[in-house]
Short mmCIF file of C-alpha atoms in Angstrom, two decimals:
data_model
loop_
_atom_site.label_atom_id
_atom_site.label_comp_id
_atom_site.label_asym_id
_atom_site.label_seq_id
_atom_site.Cartn_x
_atom_site.Cartn_y
_atom_site.Cartn_z
CA MET I 1 -63.41 -25.50 -59.19
CA TYR I 2 -63.71 -29.01 -60.64
CA LYS I 3 -64.49 -28.96 -64.37
CA GLU I 4 -65.59 -31.82 -66.61
CA LEU I 5 -66.45 -32.13 -70.28
CA ILE I 6 -69.22 -34.66 -70.99
CA VAL I 7 -69.56 -35.67 -74.65
CA ASN I 8 -72.64 -37.55 -75.88
CA ASP I 9 -71.84 -38.76 -79.41
CA SER I 10 -74.80 -40.79 -80.66
CA GLY I 11 -73.97 -40.70 -84.36
CA PHE I 12 -76.96 -38.57 -85.35
CA GLU I 13 -76.10 -35.83 -82.82
CA THR I 14 -73.13 -34.70 -80.73
CA ARG I 15 -73.72 -32.83 -77.48
CA VAL I 16 -70.89 -31.40 -75.40
CA ALA I 17 -71.59 -30.25 -71.84
CA LEU I 18 -69.14 -28.31 -69.69
CA LEU I 19 -69.74 -28.93 -65.98
CA GLU I 20 -68.37 -26.69 -63.25
CA ASP I 21 -68.58 -28.40 -59.85
CA GLY I 22 -71.27 -30.66 -61.30
CA VAL I 23 -73.39 -27.77 -62.65
CA LEU I 24 -74.05 -27.42 -66.38
CA ALA I 25 -72.23 -24.25 -67.51
CA GLU I 26 -72.11 -24.57 -71.32
CA LEU I 27 -73.84 -26.77 -73.88
CA HIS I 28 -72.80 -27.23 -77.51
CA VAL I 29 -74.93 -29.22 -79.98
CA GLU I 30 -74.06 -30.39 -83.49
CA ARG I 31 -76.36 -32.55 -85.58
CA GLN I 32 -75.72 -34.76 -88.56
CA GLY I 33 -76.04 -32.66 -91.70
CA GLU I 34 -75.93 -29.42 -89.68
CA ALA I 35 -72.19 -29.08 -89.07
CA GLU I 36 -70.87 -25.86 -87.58
CA LEU I 37 -69.89 -23.39 -90.30
CA VAL I 38 -67.97 -20.83 -88.24
CA GLY I 39 -64.28 -21.18 -89.07
CA ASN I 40 -64.81 -22.83 -92.46
CA ILE I 41 -62.83 -21.25 -95.32
CA TYR I 42 -64.30 -21.03 -98.83
CA LYS I 43 -63.41 -19.84 -102.30
CA GLY I 44 -66.33 -17.48 -102.80
CA ARG I 45 -67.55 -15.58 -105.83
CA VAL I 46 -68.85 -12.03 -105.51
CA MET I 47 -72.50 -11.93 -106.61
CA ARG I 48 -73.38 -8.30 -105.97
CA VAL I 49 -71.59 -5.22 -104.63
CA LEU I 50 -73.67 -2.72 -102.62
CA PRO I 51 -71.87 0.66 -102.48
CA GLY I 52 -74.66 2.21 -100.41
CA MET I 53 -74.11 -0.34 -97.64
CA GLN I 54 -70.37 -0.80 -98.23
CA ALA I 55 -70.98 -4.55 -98.33
CA ALA I 56 -71.21 -7.34 -100.88
CA PHE I 57 -73.00 -10.66 -101.29
CA VAL I 58 -70.75 -13.68 -101.84
CA ASP I 59 -71.71 -17.15 -103.08
CA ILE I 60 -69.93 -19.79 -100.98
CA GLY I 61 -72.19 -22.69 -101.92
CA LEU I 62 -74.78 -22.35 -99.15
CA ARG I 63 -78.54 -21.94 -99.58
CA GLN I 64 -78.29 -18.25 -98.70
CA ALA I 65 -75.63 -15.91 -100.03
CA ALA I 66 -73.07 -14.78 -97.46
CA PHE I 67 -72.30 -11.11 -96.93
CA ILE I 68 -69.04 -9.27 -96.29
CA TYR I 69 -68.45 -5.71 -95.03
CA VAL I 70 -65.79 -3.42 -96.45
CA ASP I 71 -63.65 -3.57 -93.28
CA ASP I 72 -63.44 -7.36 -93.64
CA VAL I 73 -62.08 -7.32 -97.20
CA VAL I 74 -58.49 -8.27 -98.02
CA THR I 75 -58.06 -8.94 -101.72
CA ASP I 76 -54.30 -9.45 -102.17
CA PHE I 77 -52.63 -11.64 -99.54
CA HIS I 78 -49.20 -11.50 -101.21
CA SER I 79 -49.26 -7.69 -101.15
CA ILE I 80 -50.26 -7.76 -97.50
CA GLU I 81 -47.39 -10.09 -96.62
CA GLU I 82 -44.84 -7.88 -98.40
CA GLN I 83 -46.06 -4.82 -96.49
CA LEU I 84 -46.06 -6.69 -93.19
CA LEU I 85 -42.37 -7.46 -93.66
CA ALA I 86 -41.67 -3.75 -93.60
CA MET I 87 -43.84 -3.08 -90.57
CA GLU I 88 -42.37 -2.50 -87.15
CA GLU I 89 -43.61 -5.03 -84.61
CA GLU I 90 -46.30 -3.48 -82.38
CA PRO I 91 -47.78 -6.24 -80.25
CA GLU I 92 -51.38 -5.67 -79.28
CA GLU I 93 -53.56 -7.44 -76.75
CA PRO I 94 -56.35 -9.56 -78.24
CA PRO I 95 -59.89 -8.55 -77.28
CA GLU I 96 -60.60 -12.07 -76.06
CA ASP I 97 -58.82 -15.40 -75.89
CA GLY I 98 -58.64 -16.96 -79.34
CA GLN I 99 -60.43 -14.15 -81.15
CA ALA I 100 -58.61 -12.16 -83.81
CA SER I 101 -58.87 -8.40 -83.98
CA GLN I 102 -60.96 -7.09 -86.86
CA ARG I 103 -59.01 -3.84 -87.23
CA HIS I 104 -57.24 -3.41 -90.54
CA PRO I 105 -53.62 -4.55 -90.14
CA LEU I 106 -52.16 -1.69 -92.13
CA HIS I 107 -54.29 1.03 -90.48
CA ARG I 108 -54.88 2.59 -93.90
CA GLU I 109 -57.76 4.85 -94.81
CA ARG I 110 -60.86 2.96 -95.87
CA VAL I 111 -61.10 2.22 -99.59
CA PRO I 112 -64.68 2.02 -100.95
CA ILE I 113 -65.82 -1.55 -101.45
CA GLU I 114 -66.63 -0.92 -105.13
CA GLN I 115 -62.92 -0.26 -105.70
CA MET I 116 -61.96 -3.53 -103.98
CA LEU I 117 -64.56 -6.00 -105.26
CA ARG I 118 -66.43 -6.52 -108.50
CA GLU I 119 -69.17 -8.93 -109.53
CA GLY I 120 -67.81 -12.31 -110.62
CA GLN I 121 -64.55 -11.89 -108.68
CA ASP I 122 -63.21 -14.86 -106.69
CA ILE I 123 -62.32 -14.14 -103.07
CA LEU I 124 -61.01 -16.24 -100.18
CA VAL I 125 -63.33 -15.88 -97.17
CA GLN I 126 -63.90 -17.43 -93.75
CA VAL I 127 -67.26 -17.73 -92.00
CA ALA I 128 -67.33 -15.39 -88.99
CA LYS I 129 -71.02 -15.78 -88.12
CA THR I 130 -73.24 -18.70 -89.01
CA PRO I 131 -76.58 -18.05 -90.81
CA ILE I 132 -79.15 -16.92 -88.23
CA GLY I 133 -82.85 -16.94 -89.14
CA ASN I 134 -83.25 -15.36 -92.57
CA LYS I 135 -79.80 -13.79 -92.52
CA GLY I 136 -76.98 -15.37 -94.48
CA ALA I 137 -73.58 -16.14 -93.05
CA ARG I 138 -71.23 -13.24 -92.38
CA VAL I 139 -67.79 -13.82 -93.86
CA THR I 140 -64.42 -12.14 -93.68
CA SER I 141 -61.19 -12.41 -95.63
CA ARG I 142 -59.24 -11.67 -92.44
CA VAL I 143 -58.59 -15.34 -91.82
CA SER I 144 -57.76 -16.79 -88.40
CA LEU I 145 -56.71 -20.42 -87.92
CA PRO I 146 -56.93 -21.63 -84.31
CA GLY I 147 -54.67 -24.29 -82.86
CA ARG I 148 -54.50 -25.54 -79.31
CA PHE I 149 -51.90 -23.00 -78.17
CA LEU I 150 -52.07 -20.31 -80.86
CA VAL I 151 -54.36 -18.56 -83.30
CA LEU I 152 -52.72 -17.71 -86.63
CA MET I 153 -53.75 -14.39 -88.23
CA PRO I 154 -52.01 -14.22 -91.63
CA THR I 155 -53.33 -10.73 -92.51
CA THR I 156 -51.78 -8.96 -89.51
CA GLY I 157 -48.25 -8.90 -88.12
CA HIS I 158 -49.19 -8.38 -84.48
CA VAL I 159 -48.50 -10.85 -81.69
CA GLY I 160 -50.80 -10.77 -78.67
CA VAL I 161 -51.12 -12.76 -75.45
CA SER I 162 -54.38 -13.80 -73.82
CA ARG I 163 -55.29 -11.53 -70.93
CA ARG I 164 -55.98 -14.61 -68.84
CA ILE I 165 -52.24 -15.31 -68.71
CA GLU I 166 -51.47 -12.80 -65.96
CA ASP I 167 -47.84 -13.54 -64.99
CA PRO I 168 -45.67 -10.88 -66.77
CA GLU I 169 -42.66 -13.20 -66.94
CA GLU I 170 -44.71 -16.00 -68.50
CA ARG I 171 -46.23 -13.60 -71.03
CA GLN I 172 -42.77 -12.38 -72.02
CA ARG I 173 -41.37 -15.94 -72.23
CA LEU I 174 -44.14 -17.06 -74.55
CA LYS I 175 -43.95 -13.99 -76.76
CA GLU I 176 -40.18 -14.25 -77.16
CA GLY I 177 -40.42 -17.98 -77.87
CA LEU I 178 -43.07 -17.43 -80.53
CA LEU I 179 -41.14 -14.60 -82.23
CA ALA I 180 -38.03 -16.79 -82.32
CA ALA I 181 -39.98 -19.65 -83.94
CA ARG I 182 -41.85 -17.47 -86.45
CA LYS I 183 -40.50 -17.80 -90.01
CA ASP I 184 -43.24 -15.80 -91.76
CA PRO I 185 -44.50 -12.31 -90.86
CA TYR I 186 -47.87 -13.62 -89.69
CA GLY I 187 -49.68 -12.45 -86.59
CA TYR I 188 -50.52 -14.76 -83.69
CA ILE I 189 -52.58 -14.79 -80.50
CA ILE I 190 -51.10 -16.85 -77.68
CA ARG I 191 -54.06 -18.65 -76.11
CA THR I 192 -54.72 -19.37 -72.44
CA ALA I 193 -53.92 -23.08 -72.95
CA CYS I 194 -50.35 -22.07 -73.89
CA GLU I 195 -49.53 -21.01 -70.32
CA ASN I 196 -46.48 -22.97 -69.05
CA ALA I 197 -46.28 -24.84 -72.38
CA ASP I 198 -42.98 -26.18 -73.70
CA LEU I 199 -41.60 -23.74 -76.29
CA ASP I 200 -40.72 -26.63 -78.61
CA LYS I 201 -44.41 -27.49 -78.83
CA VAL I 202 -45.23 -23.85 -79.47
CA ALA I 203 -42.68 -23.82 -82.31
CA GLN I 204 -44.22 -27.00 -83.75
CA GLU I 205 -47.64 -25.37 -83.78
CA VAL I 206 -46.24 -22.24 -85.43
CA ASP I 207 -44.91 -24.42 -88.28
CA PHE I 208 -48.12 -26.45 -88.48
CA LEU I 209 -50.43 -23.41 -88.69
CA ALA I 210 -48.20 -21.69 -91.26
CA SER I 211 -48.18 -24.85 -93.40
CA LEU I 212 -51.96 -25.14 -93.05
CA TRP I 213 -52.43 -21.56 -94.26
CA LYS I 214 -50.15 -22.10 -97.27
CA ALA I 215 -52.09 -25.25 -98.14
CA VAL I 216 -55.35 -23.27 -98.03
CA GLN I 217 -53.87 -20.69 -100.40
CA ALA I 218 -52.71 -23.43 -102.76
CA ARG I 219 -56.20 -25.00 -102.79
CA PHE I 220 -57.69 -21.57 -103.54
CA GLN I 221 -55.66 -21.37 -106.76
CA LYS I 222 -56.88 -24.79 -108.00
CA ALA I 223 -60.48 -24.96 -106.71
CA GLY I 224 -63.59 -23.81 -108.51
CA PRO I 225 -65.88 -21.08 -107.14
CA ALA I 226 -68.05 -21.80 -104.07
CA SER I 227 -65.62 -24.51 -102.90
CA LEU I 228 -64.80 -25.48 -99.32
CA LEU I 229 -61.06 -25.02 -98.77
CA HIS I 230 -60.79 -25.77 -95.04
CA GLN I 231 -63.31 -27.28 -92.64
CA GLU I 232 -63.48 -26.54 -88.93
CA LEU I 233 -63.19 -29.46 -86.49
CA ASN I 234 -66.32 -31.34 -85.41
CA ALA I 235 -68.00 -30.55 -82.08
CA SER I 236 -66.09 -33.04 -79.92
CA LEU I 237 -62.62 -32.15 -81.24
CA ARG I 238 -63.49 -28.44 -81.17
CA ALA I 239 -64.38 -28.81 -77.50
CA VAL I 240 -61.05 -30.53 -76.86
CA ARG I 241 -59.15 -27.73 -78.59
CA ASP I 242 -61.07 -24.80 -77.08
CA LEU I 243 -62.29 -26.08 -73.70
CA PHE I 244 -60.09 -28.99 -72.65
CA THR I 245 -57.35 -26.86 -71.12
CA GLN I 246 -55.35 -27.43 -67.97
CA GLU I 247 -58.33 -26.00 -66.06
CA VAL I 248 -60.59 -28.90 -67.15
CA ASP I 249 -59.92 -31.94 -64.98
CA ARG I 250 -61.65 -34.68 -66.97
CA LEU I 251 -63.31 -35.48 -70.30
CA VAL I 252 -65.87 -38.28 -70.60
CA ILE I 253 -67.20 -39.51 -73.96
CA ASP I 254 -69.64 -42.35 -74.70
CA SER I 255 -68.44 -43.17 -78.23
CA LEU I 256 -65.51 -45.55 -78.69
CA ASP I 257 -64.64 -44.07 -82.11
CA GLY I 258 -64.87 -40.57 -80.67
CA TYR I 259 -62.71 -41.60 -77.72
CA ARG I 260 -60.00 -42.89 -80.07
CA ARG I 261 -60.14 -39.73 -82.22
CA ILE I 262 -59.71 -37.53 -79.14
CA LEU I 263 -56.70 -39.56 -77.95
CA GLU I 264 -55.11 -39.24 -81.41
CA PHE I 265 -55.79 -35.49 -81.30
CA VAL I 266 -54.37 -34.70 -77.83
CA SER I 267 -51.52 -37.22 -77.53
CA PRO I 268 -49.04 -35.47 -79.86
CA MET I 269 -49.70 -32.06 -78.24
CA ASN I 270 -50.03 -32.97 -74.58
CA PRO I 271 -49.71 -36.64 -73.57
CA GLY I 272 -50.68 -35.73 -70.01
CA LEU I 273 -54.15 -34.72 -71.17
CA ALA I 274 -54.75 -38.19 -72.64
CA GLU I 275 -54.81 -39.59 -69.09
CA ALA I 276 -57.77 -37.32 -68.29
CA VAL I 277 -59.88 -38.72 -71.18
CA ALA I 278 -62.31 -41.47 -70.18
CA TYR I 279 -64.55 -43.75 -72.25
CA TYR I 280 -68.01 -44.08 -70.68
CA GLU I 281 -69.38 -47.63 -70.74
CA GLY I 282 -72.22 -47.33 -68.23
CA PRO I 283 -75.62 -49.01 -68.76
CA GLU I 284 -77.55 -45.72 -68.91
CA PRO I 285 -76.97 -42.84 -71.39
CA VAL I 286 -74.12 -40.58 -70.28
CA PHE I 287 -76.34 -37.46 -70.00
CA ASP I 288 -78.74 -39.44 -67.80
CA HIS I 289 -75.84 -40.59 -65.63
CA TYR I 290 -74.82 -36.98 -65.01
CA HIS I 291 -78.46 -35.82 -64.61
CA LEU I 292 -78.18 -33.39 -67.54
CA GLU I 293 -81.36 -34.11 -69.52
CA ALA I 294 -83.55 -32.11 -67.12
CA ASP I 295 -81.13 -29.16 -67.36
CA VAL I 296 -81.26 -29.30 -71.16
CA SER I 297 -85.08 -29.35 -71.19
CA ARG I 298 -85.15 -26.24 -68.98
CA LEU I 299 -83.21 -24.28 -71.61
CA LEU I 300 -86.46 -23.60 -73.49
CA ARG I 301 -88.31 -22.11 -70.52
CA LYS I 302 -88.88 -18.37 -70.48
CA LYS I 303 -89.30 -18.18 -66.70
CA VAL I 304 -86.34 -19.11 -64.49
CA TRP I 305 -86.92 -19.27 -60.73
CA LEU I 306 -84.40 -17.96 -58.22
CA LYS I 307 -83.67 -19.71 -54.93
CA SER I 308 -85.20 -16.86 -52.91
CA GLY I 309 -88.56 -17.18 -54.68
CA GLY I 310 -87.99 -14.41 -57.20
CA TYR I 311 -87.68 -15.13 -60.91
CA ILE I 312 -86.45 -13.79 -64.23
CA VAL I 313 -88.23 -13.91 -67.60
CA ILE I 314 -86.20 -14.18 -70.82
CA GLU I 315 -87.94 -12.95 -73.98
CA GLU I 316 -86.23 -13.09 -77.37
CA THR I 317 -87.30 -10.75 -80.16
CA GLU I 318 -86.00 -10.18 -83.68
CA ALA I 319 -83.86 -7.21 -82.63
CA LEU I 320 -82.88 -7.90 -79.01
CA VAL I 321 -83.31 -10.04 -75.90
CA ALA I 322 -85.28 -8.61 -72.98
CA ILE I 323 -84.79 -9.96 -69.44
CA ASP I 324 -87.19 -8.96 -66.68
CA VAL I 325 -86.49 -9.40 -62.95
CA ASN I 326 -89.36 -9.95 -60.48
CA THR I 327 -89.58 -10.55 -56.72
CA GLY I 328 -92.15 -13.33 -57.22
CA ARG I 329 -92.82 -15.13 -53.94
CA TYR I 330 -89.94 -13.46 -52.12
CA VAL I 331 -91.15 -10.91 -49.52
CA GLY I 332 -87.89 -10.38 -47.62
CA LYS I 333 -87.24 -9.93 -43.92
CA GLY I 334 -86.07 -6.31 -43.72
CA ASP I 335 -87.14 -3.14 -45.48
CA LEU I 336 -88.28 -2.90 -49.10
CA ALA I 337 -84.96 -1.53 -50.41
CA GLU I 338 -83.02 -4.50 -49.00
CA THR I 339 -85.55 -6.97 -50.42
CA ILE I 340 -85.21 -5.44 -53.90
CA LEU I 341 -81.41 -5.26 -53.72
CA LYS I 342 -81.11 -8.89 -52.65
CA THR I 343 -83.43 -10.04 -55.47
CA ASN I 344 -81.52 -8.03 -58.07
CA LEU I 345 -78.13 -9.33 -56.88
CA GLU I 346 -79.38 -12.90 -56.96
CA ALA I 347 -80.82 -12.30 -60.44
CA VAL I 348 -77.44 -10.99 -61.66
CA LYS I 349 -75.76 -14.36 -61.09
CA GLU I 350 -78.59 -16.25 -62.78
CA ILE I 351 -78.66 -13.87 -65.76
CA ALA I 352 -74.91 -14.23 -66.36
CA TYR I 353 -75.28 -18.02 -66.06
CA GLN I 354 -78.25 -18.19 -68.48
CA LEU I 355 -76.58 -15.96 -71.09
CA ARG I 356 -73.59 -18.27 -71.15
CA LEU I 357 -75.59 -21.50 -70.95
CA ARG I 358 -78.09 -20.55 -73.66
CA ASP I 359 -75.40 -18.77 -75.71
CA ILE I 360 -77.58 -15.69 -76.06
CA GLY I 361 -75.95 -12.90 -78.05
CA GLY I 362 -76.61 -9.53 -79.63
CA ILE I 363 -78.28 -6.63 -77.82
CA ILE I 364 -79.60 -7.50 -74.36
CA VAL I 365 -81.75 -5.22 -72.16
CA ILE I 366 -82.17 -6.18 -68.49
CA ASP I 367 -85.04 -4.62 -66.53
CA PHE I 368 -84.09 -4.84 -62.87
CA ILE I 369 -86.51 -4.00 -60.07
CA ASP I 370 -86.38 -0.23 -59.47
CA MET I 371 -83.87 0.87 -56.85
CA GLU I 372 -83.97 4.38 -55.39
CA ARG I 373 -80.47 4.45 -53.89
CA PRO I 374 -77.67 5.17 -56.41
CA GLU I 375 -75.24 3.02 -54.41
CA ASP I 376 -77.57 0.02 -54.84
CA ARG I 377 -77.64 0.52 -58.63
CA GLU I 378 -73.84 0.68 -58.65
CA LYS I 379 -73.65 -2.57 -56.63
CA VAL I 380 -75.86 -4.40 -59.11
CA HIS I 381 -73.93 -3.06 -62.12
CA ALA I 382 -70.58 -4.05 -60.58
CA ALA I 383 -71.93 -7.51 -59.66
CA LEU I 384 -73.07 -8.09 -63.26
CA CYS I 385 -69.69 -7.07 -64.69
CA ASP I 386 -67.97 -9.40 -62.22
CA ALA I 387 -70.32 -12.34 -62.98
CA LEU I 388 -69.67 -11.98 -66.73
CA LYS I 389 -65.91 -12.46 -66.29
CA LYS I 390 -66.40 -16.24 -66.54
CA ASP I 391 -67.93 -15.82 -70.01
CA ARG I 392 -65.58 -16.61 -72.90
CA SER I 393 -67.65 -14.44 -75.27
CA THR I 394 -66.94 -10.72 -75.41
CA THR I 395 -69.44 -8.59 -73.46
CA ASN I 396 -69.93 -4.86 -73.11
CA VAL I 397 -72.09 -3.55 -70.25
CA LEU I 398 -73.38 0.04 -69.99
CA PRO I 399 -74.17 1.69 -66.61
CA MET I 400 -77.65 1.26 -65.18
CA SER I 401 -80.14 3.95 -66.16
CA ASP I 402 -82.37 5.80 -63.68
CA MET I 403 -85.20 3.51 -64.79
CA GLY I 404 -83.32 0.41 -63.62
CA LEU I 405 -82.36 -0.75 -67.14
CA ILE I 406 -78.97 -2.15 -68.09
CA GLN I 407 -78.09 -2.37 -71.77
CA MET I 408 -75.36 -4.78 -72.80
CA THR I 409 -74.06 -6.70 -75.79
CA ARG I 410 -72.65 -10.20 -76.03
CA LYS I 411 -70.78 -11.43 -79.07
CA ARG I 412 -72.92 -13.71 -81.20
CA THR I 413 -71.45 -16.03 -83.83
CA ARG I 414 -74.17 -18.70 -84.09
CA GLU I 415 -77.80 -19.39 -83.23
CA ASN I 416 -78.35 -19.89 -79.52
CA ILE I 417 -79.21 -23.29 -78.07
CA GLY I 418 -82.89 -22.46 -77.54
CA ARG I 419 -83.46 -21.61 -81.20
CA MET I 420 -81.46 -24.64 -82.30
CA LEU I 421 -83.62 -27.02 -80.24
CA SER I 422 -86.97 -25.43 -81.10
CA GLU I 423 -89.01 -24.12 -84.01
CA PRO I 424 -92.01 -21.75 -84.35
CA CYS I 425 -95.28 -23.29 -83.19
CA SER I 426 -97.61 -24.06 -86.10
CA HIS I 427 -100.71 -23.83 -83.88
CA CYS I 428 -100.07 -20.25 -82.70
CA GLU I 429 -98.58 -18.90 -85.95
CA GLY I 430 -95.13 -18.42 -84.46
CA GLU I 431 -96.17 -16.50 -81.34
CA GLY I 432 -94.69 -19.25 -79.16
CA ARG I 433 -92.16 -22.07 -79.63
CA VAL I 434 -92.34 -25.85 -79.30
CA LEU I 435 -89.81 -28.65 -79.62
CA SER I 436 -88.82 -29.13 -83.26
CA LYS I 437 -89.74 -32.38 -85.00
CA LYS I 438 -86.06 -33.32 -85.15
CA SER I 439 -85.65 -32.74 -81.38
CA ILE I 440 -88.72 -34.92 -80.70
CA CYS I 441 -87.27 -37.67 -82.90
CA HIS I 442 -83.98 -37.48 -81.02
CA ASN I 443 -85.88 -37.86 -77.72
CA ILE I 444 -87.51 -40.98 -79.18
CA TYR I 445 -84.12 -42.37 -80.28
CA ARG I 446 -82.67 -41.87 -76.80
CA GLU I 447 -85.68 -43.63 -75.24
CA ILE I 448 -85.21 -46.58 -77.62
CA LEU I 449 -81.53 -46.76 -76.61
CA ARG I 450 -82.63 -46.83 -72.95
CA HIS I 451 -84.97 -49.75 -73.70
CA ALA I 452 -82.15 -51.58 -75.46
CA GLY I 453 -79.78 -50.99 -72.55
CA ASP I 454 -82.27 -52.05 -69.86
CA HIS I 455 -82.62 -55.63 -71.08
CA GLU I 456 -80.15 -58.48 -71.10
CA THR I 457 -82.39 -60.28 -73.58
CA LEU I 458 -83.65 -57.87 -76.20
CA PRO I 459 -87.27 -57.93 -77.38
CA LEU I 460 -87.94 -58.73 -81.02
CA ALA I 461 -89.17 -55.22 -81.82
CA VAL I 462 -90.45 -51.98 -80.37
CA GLU I 463 -93.57 -50.17 -81.52
CA VAL I 464 -93.32 -46.38 -81.46
CA LYS I 465 -96.72 -44.65 -81.29
CA VAL I 466 -96.45 -41.02 -82.38
CA SER I 467 -98.57 -38.25 -83.89
CA LEU I 468 -99.34 -38.26 -87.61
CA GLU I 469 -96.84 -35.47 -88.30
CA ILE I 470 -93.99 -37.14 -86.38
CA ALA I 471 -94.75 -40.52 -87.99
CA LYS I 472 -94.41 -38.98 -91.44
CA PHE I 473 -91.17 -37.24 -90.39
CA LEU I 474 -89.69 -40.50 -89.02
CA LEU I 475 -90.61 -42.51 -92.12
CA GLU I 476 -89.37 -39.94 -94.61
CA GLU I 477 -86.71 -37.44 -93.50
CA GLU I 478 -85.42 -39.51 -90.56
CA ASN I 479 -85.66 -42.90 -92.27
CA ARG I 480 -81.87 -43.37 -92.53
CA THR I 481 -81.37 -42.64 -88.84
CA VAL I 482 -84.14 -45.08 -87.87
CA MET I 483 -82.51 -47.79 -90.00
CA ALA I 484 -79.11 -47.07 -88.45
CA LEU I 485 -80.67 -47.31 -84.99
CA GLU I 486 -82.22 -50.68 -85.86
CA GLU I 487 -78.82 -51.98 -86.92
CA ARG I 488 -77.15 -50.59 -83.79
CA THR I 489 -79.71 -52.01 -81.31
CA ASN I 490 -80.67 -55.23 -83.17
CA LEU I 491 -84.29 -54.13 -82.80
CA GLU I 492 -87.02 -53.81 -85.38
CA ILE I 493 -88.53 -50.33 -84.97
CA ARG I 494 -92.19 -50.11 -86.02
CA ILE I 495 -93.68 -46.65 -86.45
CA LYS I 496 -97.41 -46.36 -85.73
CA ALA I 497 -99.31 -43.10 -86.23
CA ASP I 498 -101.93 -42.15 -83.62
CA GLY I 499 -104.15 -39.17 -84.43
CA LYS I 500 -104.91 -38.61 -80.74
CA LEU I 501 -101.31 -37.80 -79.84
CA GLN I 502 -99.73 -34.34 -79.97
CA ASN I 503 -96.30 -33.95 -81.58
CA GLU I 504 -94.37 -34.07 -78.29
CA GLN I 505 -96.27 -37.15 -77.03
CA PHE I 506 -95.09 -40.65 -77.86
CA GLU I 507 -95.30 -44.20 -76.49
CA ILE I 508 -92.81 -47.04 -76.91
CA LEU I 509 -94.20 -50.58 -76.55
CA GLU I 510 -92.01 -53.66 -76.48
CA ILE I 511 -92.96 -56.65 -78.60
CA PRO I 512 -91.28 -59.64 -76.90
CA LYS I 513 -89.89 -62.67 -78.65
CA ALA I 514 -92.31 -65.53 -79.07
#
């Protein structure tokens, strides 16, 4: 399978697309002023302890207070390290590549949270889940620091190897090499990208991650409450670290500064990867060149058609995601049971693809078309489990019920792409969803860039006709971005409000030079 990473870095937004044989498999979006929080480490201050919920609220400097559960609390890192020294090494397998186990490293009996935390106490925490909707970020003091080859877990002494490294000899080689290089009793996960890696580079990363953790601890002692101690990488570098493995054949980015940063990032670790990084200089936007804009726009659609003529409907609620499978226009050629089985099996592949592409997490209920034969239900269940093996997020699938329902969970750490790109519709009081004002503005920016790229001799200015609401948004909240775009394109951008236009409608008129 040929894999490519396509990075569109426009300054106001970074989009990273993972293509598998030319098909969009994953999409990651990060916007200016909305940086990813997962992985950030803060010096937090306990605001309130809730014994009845065995949780606490922690101020880390965000608009909403973060919350931490009792099982995620470690209050004395030095005590933990001393006890780890006395522990016998018991390597465990990580639940998923690059994800640290949440089990308590000392396997002690649970201590009530009110005996561990008190109001006003300072605590070192890491964001495990970004704020979603009205819920604050979930944090943990069981820190994990990911590198390219390893994940450092300073609150556990276990060493695990990614399940995706299947060769027993290679697993043993890497584990022995890591243990020989380890100077502190920290735990590590050996990531998939470490397969066949030079042990000297593994040792270098062991030293780097250990030094990084000690620097975080030193900053914790000096910083004030609600301070950022360590910031996760931006979207493009995060994609290089987590996705640009030996399995990915090529990375293409349309920003020269971003291209240079990526080369600086990968060259010390793996010079061979630098040869697979390409700077895109084409006349059209890079997502247009790879025909990705249409795929991105389809992410907001509830109904997804199958090749046979059947379709699935994806409905998101506050508590769970419901997916319904229908035969649609497909009538089959054989008997009814075969028609239903074929539709359900085709839907399985599309459902697994959409869950990964849209980054849908939490509780998911799939309503397949009713099948009378138990062997058919088993086939569909097995096909779904097999299709989900490509997913990097942890999934858990229960057997199909007699009613044709499959319940499953998928690990969720951030808002899915659909919710990031949309907002509740003001005309239907939140019953439906429309493109957010920011997404509409970004569509306008990309269209202006297309106009600038289509002309050898640029016009003097462009007039952007938009709705009253979008005009106000462009002139106020997006004013800096508009000014930056004017400087970048050498165009004067004139915003004109038109009361006849809906929010998603806009026109761009060129005003030529005299």
